[in-house]
Amino acid sequence: MRAIVIHAAKDLRVEAAAPTALLGPTDVEVRIETGGICGSDLHYYQHGGFGVVRIKEPMILGHEVAGRITRLGSAVAHLKVGARVAVSPSRPCRQCRYCQAGQQQHCRDMRFYGSAMRFPHVQGAFREILVTDAGQCHPVAPTLTAAEAAMAEPLAVCLHAGRQAGALLGRRVLVTGSGPIGVLCMLVARRAGAAEIVVTDVADAPLAIARRLGADRTINVATEPQALVPYAADKGHFDTLFEASGTGAALVAAFDVLRPGAVIVQVGLGGTVTLPINTIVAKEFELRGTFRFHEEYALAVDLMGRGLIDVKPLVTATLPMERAVEAFELAGDRSRAMKVHLTFE
Ligand SMILES: [Zn+2]
Ligand SMILES: [Zn+2]
C-alpha cells in the first residue's frame, strides 16, 4: 500500500505504508480512486503547517477522497462491497457536549484526516487503501464519477457557509476570492436563489471559471481597482458577502459595497486583520464565521447525485499519485490550476 506522506515543507514522498489488516466490526475498507488537493494540504507542503499547527512527524496528507468499498466489518449492514463512496474526513467523538448538541464541527475530540492539529497527527486519506468508519462512507449516485464524489468535502464546507448566511433567495451576493471555495460558495448561493452574484479575485484564470459556472459578473480587483466603486452608491449594493480569499484587504474593501444590515460570512482563514469597527456599527453588519460541516456532507453528495450542483468544471487537472510533487506544485499555481486531483490506481 502506497501513500503520499509529508515529512517537512517541500519534502513530499510517495512511499510504502503499512495497511490495516484487521477490520473492526464497524470498519470499512475503501480502495481510494481520487483525492483532491486542498488549501490545507498545500500549506503543509509549502510551509510545513499553518499558524501554530506544524508537522511534527511524517503524516499522510489528504481529506477529499472517494473510492470503492472492498471489505466490510462484520456489523456493517447498510453498505455494499463494490459501491463507490465519498468518504467524509471528519470523525467527531459523538460524546462531547458539542457532539451531543448537534454541533459536531465544534467537537472537542475531532479526528480529521490529514491534520497535524493533534499529536500524534491524524493520518490522511491520500493512500491506496483506507480503513475508515462506516459512518464516514456515503454511497454516491451511479452517475457520479469518483472525481465528483471527491468534491463532496469542499462542497460541504460551502453548504455550511451557505447555511450560516441565512436566506439567500433574491439576495445580491458578493464573493471575494475565486478559488475552489469561492466558486463553490457561488454555486451554493445560486442554488439557494440568489438574484445576483458578483465574484472578485486578483487573478484572471480563476475568474474565468467562475464566469463559466454562472457568476453574473467577475471583477479582477488588481487590474480594475475602480470596478467596485459604483456598487458603493446609496450606502451599498450587496446583501451578503462570502469572503473566501482570507485577506483582510478584500474584507475591508467589501464594507463599502455592502448595504446596511448585510450578512458577512467569513469563509477564508486569514490571521489577524484590522477592521473599521465604526463601519460595522453604523451599517449594522452581521459578521459570521463558518467552520467545517457535518450533515452538509451528505447533502453535498445528494445534490451532486441529483445533478443540482455540477462541480466537474472546477477540476482543472488530474495526475497519478506517482506525480504527487508535480500535482502539488501545479495546485499552488493559481494561473494554471483550480482544483487538482490525484488518482490512486
Ligand atoms: Zn478540503
Ligand atoms: Zn465530540
PDB file of N, CA, C and O in Angstrom, residues 130-183:
ATOM      1  N   LEU A 130      -7.779   2.636   2.355  1.00  0.00           N
ATOM      2  CA  LEU A 130      -8.129   3.372   3.569  1.00  0.00           C
ATOM      3  C   LEU A 130      -9.130   2.546   4.366  1.00  0.00           C
ATOM      4  O   LEU A 130     -10.137   2.086   3.822  1.00  0.00           O
ATOM      5  N   VAL A 131      -8.843   2.347   5.634  1.00  0.00           N
ATOM      6  CA  VAL A 131      -9.840   1.732   6.525  1.00  0.00           C
ATOM      7  C   VAL A 131     -10.483   2.861   7.317  1.00  0.00           C
ATOM      8  O   VAL A 131      -9.794   3.621   7.996  1.00  0.00           O
ATOM      9  N   THR A 132     -11.785   2.970   7.186  1.00  0.00           N
ATOM     10  CA  THR A 132     -12.490   4.091   7.783  1.00  0.00           C
ATOM     11  C   THR A 132     -13.715   3.586   8.534  1.00  0.00           C
ATOM     12  O   THR A 132     -14.007   2.380   8.533  1.00  0.00           O
ATOM     13  N   ASP A 133     -14.444   4.498   9.146  1.00  0.00           N
ATOM     14  CA  ASP A 133     -15.644   4.114   9.878  1.00  0.00           C
ATOM     15  C   ASP A 133     -16.835   4.119   8.914  1.00  0.00           C
ATOM     16  O   ASP A 133     -16.928   4.988   8.045  1.00  0.00           O
ATOM     17  N   ALA A 134     -17.735   3.164   9.098  1.00  0.00           N
ATOM     18  CA  ALA A 134     -18.897   3.074   8.205  1.00  0.00           C
ATOM     19  C   ALA A 134     -19.670   4.389   8.157  1.00  0.00           C
ATOM     20  O   ALA A 134     -20.192   4.778   7.110  1.00  0.00           O
ATOM     21  N   GLY A 135     -19.714   5.094   9.281  1.00  0.00           N
ATOM     22  CA  GLY A 135     -20.447   6.356   9.330  1.00  0.00           C
ATOM     23  C   GLY A 135     -19.828   7.444   8.472  1.00  0.00           C
ATOM     24  O   GLY A 135     -20.474   8.459   8.185  1.00  0.00           O
ATOM     25  N   GLN A 136     -18.580   7.264   8.055  1.00  0.00           N
ATOM     26  CA  GLN A 136     -17.923   8.260   7.213  1.00  0.00           C
ATOM     27  C   GLN A 136     -18.100   7.968   5.722  1.00  0.00           C
ATOM     28  O   GLN A 136     -17.684   8.762   4.886  1.00  0.00           O
ATOM     29  N   CYS A 137     -18.703   6.810   5.399  1.00  0.00           N
ATOM     30  CA  CYS A 137     -18.854   6.399   3.995  1.00  0.00           C
ATOM     31  C   CYS A 137     -20.236   6.775   3.472  1.00  0.00           C
ATOM     32  O   CYS A 137     -21.245   6.336   4.026  1.00  0.00           O
ATOM     33  N   HIS A 138     -20.270   7.550   2.412  1.00  0.00           N
ATOM     34  CA  HIS A 138     -21.535   7.992   1.822  1.00  0.00           C
ATOM     35  C   HIS A 138     -21.629   7.457   0.398  1.00  0.00           C
ATOM     36  O   HIS A 138     -20.931   7.938  -0.490  1.00  0.00           O
ATOM     37  N   PRO A 139     -22.499   6.453   0.157  1.00  0.00           N
ATOM     38  CA  PRO A 139     -22.644   5.933  -1.202  1.00  0.00           C
ATOM     39  C   PRO A 139     -23.094   7.046  -2.150  1.00  0.00           C
ATOM     40  O   PRO A 139     -23.913   7.898  -1.784  1.00  0.00           O
ATOM     41  N   VAL A 140     -22.537   7.060  -3.363  1.00  0.00           N
ATOM     42  CA  VAL A 140     -22.887   8.117  -4.314  1.00  0.00           C
ATOM     43  C   VAL A 140     -23.748   7.546  -5.432  1.00  0.00           C
ATOM     44  O   VAL A 140     -23.739   6.339  -5.691  1.00  0.00           O
ATOM     45  N   ALA A 141     -24.472   8.426  -6.116  1.00  0.00           N
ATOM     46  CA  ALA A 141     -25.309   8.010  -7.240  1.00  0.00           C
ATOM     47  C   ALA A 141     -24.429   7.382  -8.313  1.00  0.00           C
ATOM     48  O   ALA A 141     -23.286   7.795  -8.500  1.00  0.00           O
ATOM     49  N   PRO A 142     -24.969   6.381  -9.037  1.00  0.00           N
ATOM     50  CA  PRO A 142     -24.146   5.708 -10.058  1.00  0.00           C
ATOM     51  C   PRO A 142     -23.678   6.649 -11.172  1.00  0.00           C
ATOM     52  O   PRO A 142     -22.710   6.362 -11.863  1.00  0.00           O
ATOM     53  N   THR A 143     -24.370   7.775 -11.311  1.00  0.00           N
ATOM     54  CA  THR A 143     -23.983   8.735 -12.346  1.00  0.00           C
ATOM     55  C   THR A 143     -22.757   9.560 -11.958  1.00  0.00           C
ATOM     56  O   THR A 143     -22.171  10.230 -12.795  1.00  0.00           O
ATOM     57  N   LEU A 144     -22.382   9.523 -10.681  1.00  0.00           N
ATOM     58  CA  LEU A 144     -21.275  10.375 -10.232  1.00  0.00           C
ATOM     59  C   LEU A 144     -19.928   9.699 -10.454  1.00  0.00           C
ATOM     60  O   LEU A 144     -19.756   8.524 -10.137  1.00  0.00           O
ATOM     61  N   THR A 145     -18.959  10.462 -10.958  1.00  0.00           N
ATOM     62  CA  THR A 145     -17.595   9.957 -11.074  1.00  0.00           C
ATOM     63  C   THR A 145     -16.920  10.042  -9.704  1.00  0.00           C
ATOM     64  O   THR A 145     -17.372  10.750  -8.804  1.00  0.00           O
ATOM     65  N   ALA A 146     -15.792   9.342  -9.587  1.00  0.00           N
ATOM     66  CA  ALA A 146     -15.021   9.424  -8.340  1.00  0.00           C
ATOM     67  C   ALA A 146     -14.538  10.858  -8.127  1.00  0.00           C
ATOM     68  O   ALA A 146     -14.451  11.334  -6.989  1.00  0.00           O
ATOM     69  N   ALA A 147     -14.234  11.557  -9.216  1.00  0.00           N
ATOM     70  CA  ALA A 147     -13.755  12.942  -9.098  1.00  0.00           C
ATOM     71  C   ALA A 147     -14.834  13.834  -8.496  1.00  0.00           C
ATOM     72  O   ALA A 147     -14.561  14.655  -7.614  1.00  0.00           O
ATOM     73  N   GLU A 148     -16.078  13.658  -8.955  1.00  0.00           N
ATOM     74  CA  GLU A 148     -17.157  14.451  -8.375  1.00  0.00           C
ATOM     75  C   GLU A 148     -17.357  14.086  -6.903  1.00  0.00           C
ATOM     76  O   GLU A 148     -17.529  14.956  -6.046  1.00  0.00           O
ATOM     77  N   ALA A 149     -17.341  12.780  -6.620  1.00  0.00           N
ATOM     78  CA  ALA A 149     -17.539  12.340  -5.239  1.00  0.00           C
ATOM     79  C   ALA A 149     -16.471  12.938  -4.316  1.00  0.00           C
ATOM     80  O   ALA A 149     -16.758  13.300  -3.166  1.00  0.00           O
ATOM     81  N   ALA A 150     -15.259  13.074  -4.843  1.00  0.00           N
ATOM     82  CA  ALA A 150     -14.176  13.633  -4.025  1.00  0.00           C
ATOM     83  C   ALA A 150     -14.368  15.127  -3.768  1.00  0.00           C
ATOM     84  O   ALA A 150     -13.703  15.700  -2.907  1.00  0.00           O
ATOM     85  N   MET A 151     -15.276  15.754  -4.490  1.00  0.00           N
ATOM     86  CA  MET A 151     -15.576  17.175  -4.263  1.00  0.00           C
ATOM     87  C   MET A 151     -16.595  17.374  -3.140  1.00  0.00           C
ATOM     88  O   MET A 151     -16.943  18.508  -2.799  1.00  0.00           O
ATOM     89  N   ALA A 152     -17.094  16.283  -2.578  1.00  0.00           N
ATOM     90  CA  ALA A 152     -18.134  16.417  -1.545  1.00  0.00           C
ATOM     91  C   ALA A 152     -17.637  17.235  -0.356  1.00  0.00           C
ATOM     92  O   ALA A 152     -18.400  17.998   0.231  1.00  0.00           O
ATOM     93  N   GLU A 153     -16.356  17.081  -0.009  1.00  0.00           N
ATOM     94  CA  GLU A 153     -15.859  17.800   1.183  1.00  0.00           C
ATOM     95  C   GLU A 153     -15.854  19.309   0.979  1.00  0.00           C
ATOM     96  O   GLU A 153     -16.467  20.036   1.775  1.00  0.00           O
ATOM     97  N   PRO A 154     -15.170  19.827  -0.064  1.00  0.00           N
ATOM     98  CA  PRO A 154     -15.222  21.295  -0.210  1.00  0.00           C
ATOM     99  C   PRO A 154     -16.645  21.811  -0.450  1.00  0.00           C
ATOM    100  O   PRO A 154     -16.994  22.907   0.017  1.00  0.00           O
ATOM    101  N   LEU A 155     -17.471  21.026  -1.134  1.00  0.00           N
ATOM    102  CA  LEU A 155     -18.858  21.478  -1.321  1.00  0.00           C
ATOM    103  C   LEU A 155     -19.585  21.525   0.018  1.00  0.00           C
ATOM    104  O   LEU A 155     -20.358  22.459   0.293  1.00  0.00           O
ATOM    105  N   ALA A 156     -19.319  20.550   0.891  1.00  0.00           N
ATOM    106  CA  ALA A 156     -19.954  20.553   2.220  1.00  0.00           C
ATOM    107  C   ALA A 156     -19.542  21.784   3.021  1.00  0.00           C
ATOM    108  O   ALA A 156     -20.368  22.389   3.719  1.00  0.00           O
ATOM    109  N   VAL A 157     -18.269  22.159   2.916  1.00  0.00           N
ATOM    110  CA  VAL A 157     -17.790  23.377   3.586  1.00  0.00           C
ATOM    111  C   VAL A 157     -18.636  24.578   3.132  1.00  0.00           C
ATOM    112  O   VAL A 157     -19.054  25.410   3.942  1.00  0.00           O
ATOM    113  N   CYS A 158     -18.917  24.631   1.832  1.00  0.00           N
ATOM    114  CA  CYS A 158     -19.636  25.791   1.274  1.00  0.00           C
ATOM    115  C   CYS A 158     -21.138  25.714   1.543  1.00  0.00           C
ATOM    116  O   CYS A 158     -21.795  26.747   1.701  1.00  0.00           O
ATOM    117  N   LEU A 159     -21.680  24.503   1.625  1.00  0.00           N
ATOM    118  CA  LEU A 159     -23.087  24.380   2.017  1.00  0.00           C
ATOM    119  C   LEU A 159     -23.264  24.845   3.461  1.00  0.00           C
ATOM    120  O   LEU A 159     -24.255  25.517   3.787  1.00  0.00           O
ATOM    121  N   HIS A 160     -22.301  24.533   4.300  1.00  0.00           N
ATOM    122  CA  HIS A 160     -22.376  25.014   5.686  1.00  0.00           C
ATOM    123  C   HIS A 160     -22.258  26.538   5.715  1.00  0.00           C
ATOM    124  O   HIS A 160     -22.999  27.213   6.453  1.00  0.00           O
ATOM    125  N   ALA A 161     -21.363  27.073   4.892  1.00  0.00           N
ATOM    126  CA  ALA A 161     -21.231  28.536   4.806  1.00  0.00           C
ATOM    127  C   ALA A 161     -22.548  29.151   4.327  1.00  0.00           C
ATOM    128  O   ALA A 161     -22.966  30.210   4.802  1.00  0.00           O
ATOM    129  N   GLY A 162     -23.208  28.476   3.387  1.00  0.00           N
ATOM    130  CA  GLY A 162     -24.493  28.956   2.882  1.00  0.00           C
ATOM    131  C   GLY A 162     -25.548  28.968   3.978  1.00  0.00           C
ATOM    132  O   GLY A 162     -26.353  29.896   4.084  1.00  0.00           O
ATOM    133  N   ARG A 163     -25.529  27.935   4.815  1.00  0.00           N
ATOM    134  CA  ARG A 163     -26.457  27.908   5.953  1.00  0.00           C
ATOM    135  C   ARG A 163     -26.170  29.062   6.905  1.00  0.00           C
ATOM    136  O   ARG A 163     -27.101  29.685   7.431  1.00  0.00           O
ATOM    137  N   GLN A 164     -24.892  29.324   7.143  1.00  0.00           N
ATOM    138  CA  GLN A 164     -24.518  30.419   8.038  1.00  0.00           C
ATOM    139  C   GLN A 164     -25.014  31.763   7.499  1.00  0.00           C
ATOM    140  O   GLN A 164     -25.301  32.680   8.265  1.00  0.00           O
ATOM    141  N   ALA A 165     -25.114  31.855   6.172  1.00  0.00           N
ATOM    142  CA  ALA A 165     -25.535  33.118   5.545  1.00  0.00           C
ATOM    143  C   ALA A 165     -27.015  33.393   5.768  1.00  0.00           C
ATOM    144  O   ALA A 165     -27.464  34.529   5.621  1.00  0.00           O
ATOM    145  N   GLY A 166     -27.788  32.373   6.081  1.00  0.00           N
ATOM    146  CA  GLY A 166     -29.236  32.567   6.205  1.00  0.00           C
ATOM    147  C   GLY A 166     -29.881  32.639   4.827  1.00  0.00           C
ATOM    148  O   GLY A 166     -29.342  32.126   3.851  1.00  0.00           O
ATOM    149  N   ALA A 167     -31.035  33.296   4.754  1.00  0.00           N
ATOM    150  CA  ALA A 167     -31.795  33.321   3.500  1.00  0.00           C
ATOM    151  C   ALA A 167     -30.974  33.946   2.372  1.00  0.00           C
ATOM    152  O   ALA A 167     -30.346  34.985   2.543  1.00  0.00           O
ATOM    153  N   LEU A 168     -30.982  33.290   1.217  1.00  0.00           N
ATOM    154  CA  LEU A 168     -30.264  33.823   0.057  1.00  0.00           C
ATOM    155  C   LEU A 168     -31.210  34.111  -1.110  1.00  0.00           C
ATOM    156  O   LEU A 168     -30.800  34.696  -2.113  1.00  0.00           O
ATOM    157  N   LEU A 169     -32.467  33.735  -0.964  1.00  0.00           N
ATOM    158  CA  LEU A 169     -33.444  33.937  -2.033  1.00  0.00           C
ATOM    159  C   LEU A 169     -33.577  35.430  -2.365  1.00  0.00           C
ATOM    160  O   LEU A 169     -33.887  36.252  -1.495  1.00  0.00           O
ATOM    161  N   GLY A 170     -33.314  35.753  -3.620  1.00  0.00           N
ATOM    162  CA  GLY A 170     -33.447  37.139  -4.077  1.00  0.00           C
ATOM    163  C   GLY A 170     -32.336  38.074  -3.642  1.00  0.00           C
ATOM    164  O   GLY A 170     -32.369  39.271  -3.925  1.00  0.00           O
ATOM    165  N   ARG A 171     -31.329  37.516  -2.958  1.00  0.00           N
ATOM    166  CA  ARG A 171     -30.254  38.358  -2.421  1.00  0.00           C
ATOM    167  C   ARG A 171     -29.213  38.688  -3.486  1.00  0.00           C
ATOM    168  O   ARG A 171     -28.991  37.932  -4.421  1.00  0.00           O
ATOM    169  N   ARG A 172     -28.577  39.845  -3.267  1.00  0.00           N
ATOM    170  CA  ARG A 172     -27.432  40.222  -4.106  1.00  0.00           C
ATOM    171  C   ARG A 172     -26.168  39.843  -3.345  1.00  0.00           C
ATOM    172  O   ARG A 172     -25.946  40.311  -2.232  1.00  0.00           O
ATOM    173  N   VAL A 173     -25.379  38.984  -3.963  1.00  0.00           N
ATOM    174  CA  VAL A 173     -24.285  38.322  -3.258  1.00  0.00           C
ATOM    175  C   VAL A 173     -22.943  38.717  -3.867  1.00  0.00           C
ATOM    176  O   VAL A 173     -22.778  38.704  -5.096  1.00  0.00           O
ATOM    177  N   LEU A 174     -22.010  39.043  -2.998  1.00  0.00           N
ATOM    178  CA  LEU A 174     -20.626  39.281  -3.408  1.00  0.00           C
ATOM    179  C   LEU A 174     -19.769  38.140  -2.867  1.00  0.00           C
ATOM    180  O   LEU A 174     -19.895  37.774  -1.698  1.00  0.00           O
ATOM    181  N   VAL A 175     -18.937  37.578  -3.740  1.00  0.00           N
ATOM    182  CA  VAL A 175     -17.989  36.547  -3.320  1.00  0.00           C
ATOM    183  C   VAL A 175     -16.590  37.087  -3.571  1.00  0.00           C
ATOM    184  O   VAL A 175     -16.246  37.393  -4.720  1.00  0.00           O
ATOM    185  N   THR A 176     -15.801  37.232  -2.517  1.00  0.00           N
ATOM    186  CA  THR A 176     -14.428  37.683  -2.706  1.00  0.00           C
ATOM    187  C   THR A 176     -13.501  36.476  -2.606  1.00  0.00           C
ATOM    188  O   THR A 176     -13.505  35.765  -1.604  1.00  0.00           O
ATOM    189  N   GLY A 177     -12.738  36.238  -3.684  1.00  0.00           N
ATOM    190  CA  GLY A 177     -11.872  35.060  -3.753  1.00  0.00           C
ATOM    191  C   GLY A 177     -12.499  34.008  -4.638  1.00  0.00           C
ATOM    192  O   GLY A 177     -13.549  33.461  -4.306  1.00  0.00           O
ATOM    193  N   SER A 178     -11.878  33.724  -5.762  1.00  0.00           N
ATOM    194  CA  SER A 178     -12.466  32.815  -6.748  1.00  0.00           C
ATOM    195  C   SER A 178     -11.712  31.494  -6.823  1.00  0.00           C
ATOM    196  O   SER A 178     -11.623  30.881  -7.878  1.00  0.00           O
ATOM    197  N   GLY A 179     -11.173  31.043  -5.693  1.00  0.00           N
ATOM    198  CA  GLY A 179     -10.620  29.694  -5.637  1.00  0.00           C
ATOM    199  C   GLY A 179     -11.749  28.681  -5.558  1.00  0.00           C
ATOM    200  O   GLY A 179     -12.926  29.051  -5.684  1.00  0.00           O
ATOM    201  N   PRO A 180     -11.432  27.409  -5.346  1.00  0.00           N
ATOM    202  CA  PRO A 180     -12.493  26.389  -5.286  1.00  0.00           C
ATOM    203  C   PRO A 180     -13.581  26.727  -4.265  1.00  0.00           C
ATOM    204  O   PRO A 180     -14.771  26.547  -4.548  1.00  0.00           O
ATOM    205  N   ILE A 181     -13.203  27.238  -3.097  1.00  0.00           N
ATOM    206  CA  ILE A 181     -14.207  27.532  -2.077  1.00  0.00           C
ATOM    207  C   ILE A 181     -15.095  28.701  -2.513  1.00  0.00           C
ATOM    208  O   ILE A 181     -16.320  28.663  -2.358  1.00  0.00           O
ATOM    209  N   GLY A 182     -14.502  29.743  -3.072  1.00  0.00           N
ATOM    210  CA  GLY A 182     -15.297  30.872  -3.547  1.00  0.00           C
ATOM    211  C   GLY A 182     -16.276  30.460  -4.635  1.00  0.00           C
ATOM    212  O   GLY A 182     -17.460  30.837  -4.611  1.00  0.00           O
ATOM    213  N   VAL A 183     -15.789  29.662  -5.586  1.00  0.00           N
ATOM    214  CA  VAL A 183     -16.657  29.242  -6.690  1.00  0.00           C
ATOM    215  C   VAL A 183     -17.768  28.323  -6.178  1.00  0.00           C
ATOM    216  O   VAL A 183     -18.930  28.428  -6.601  1.00  0.00           O
TER     217      VAL A 183
END
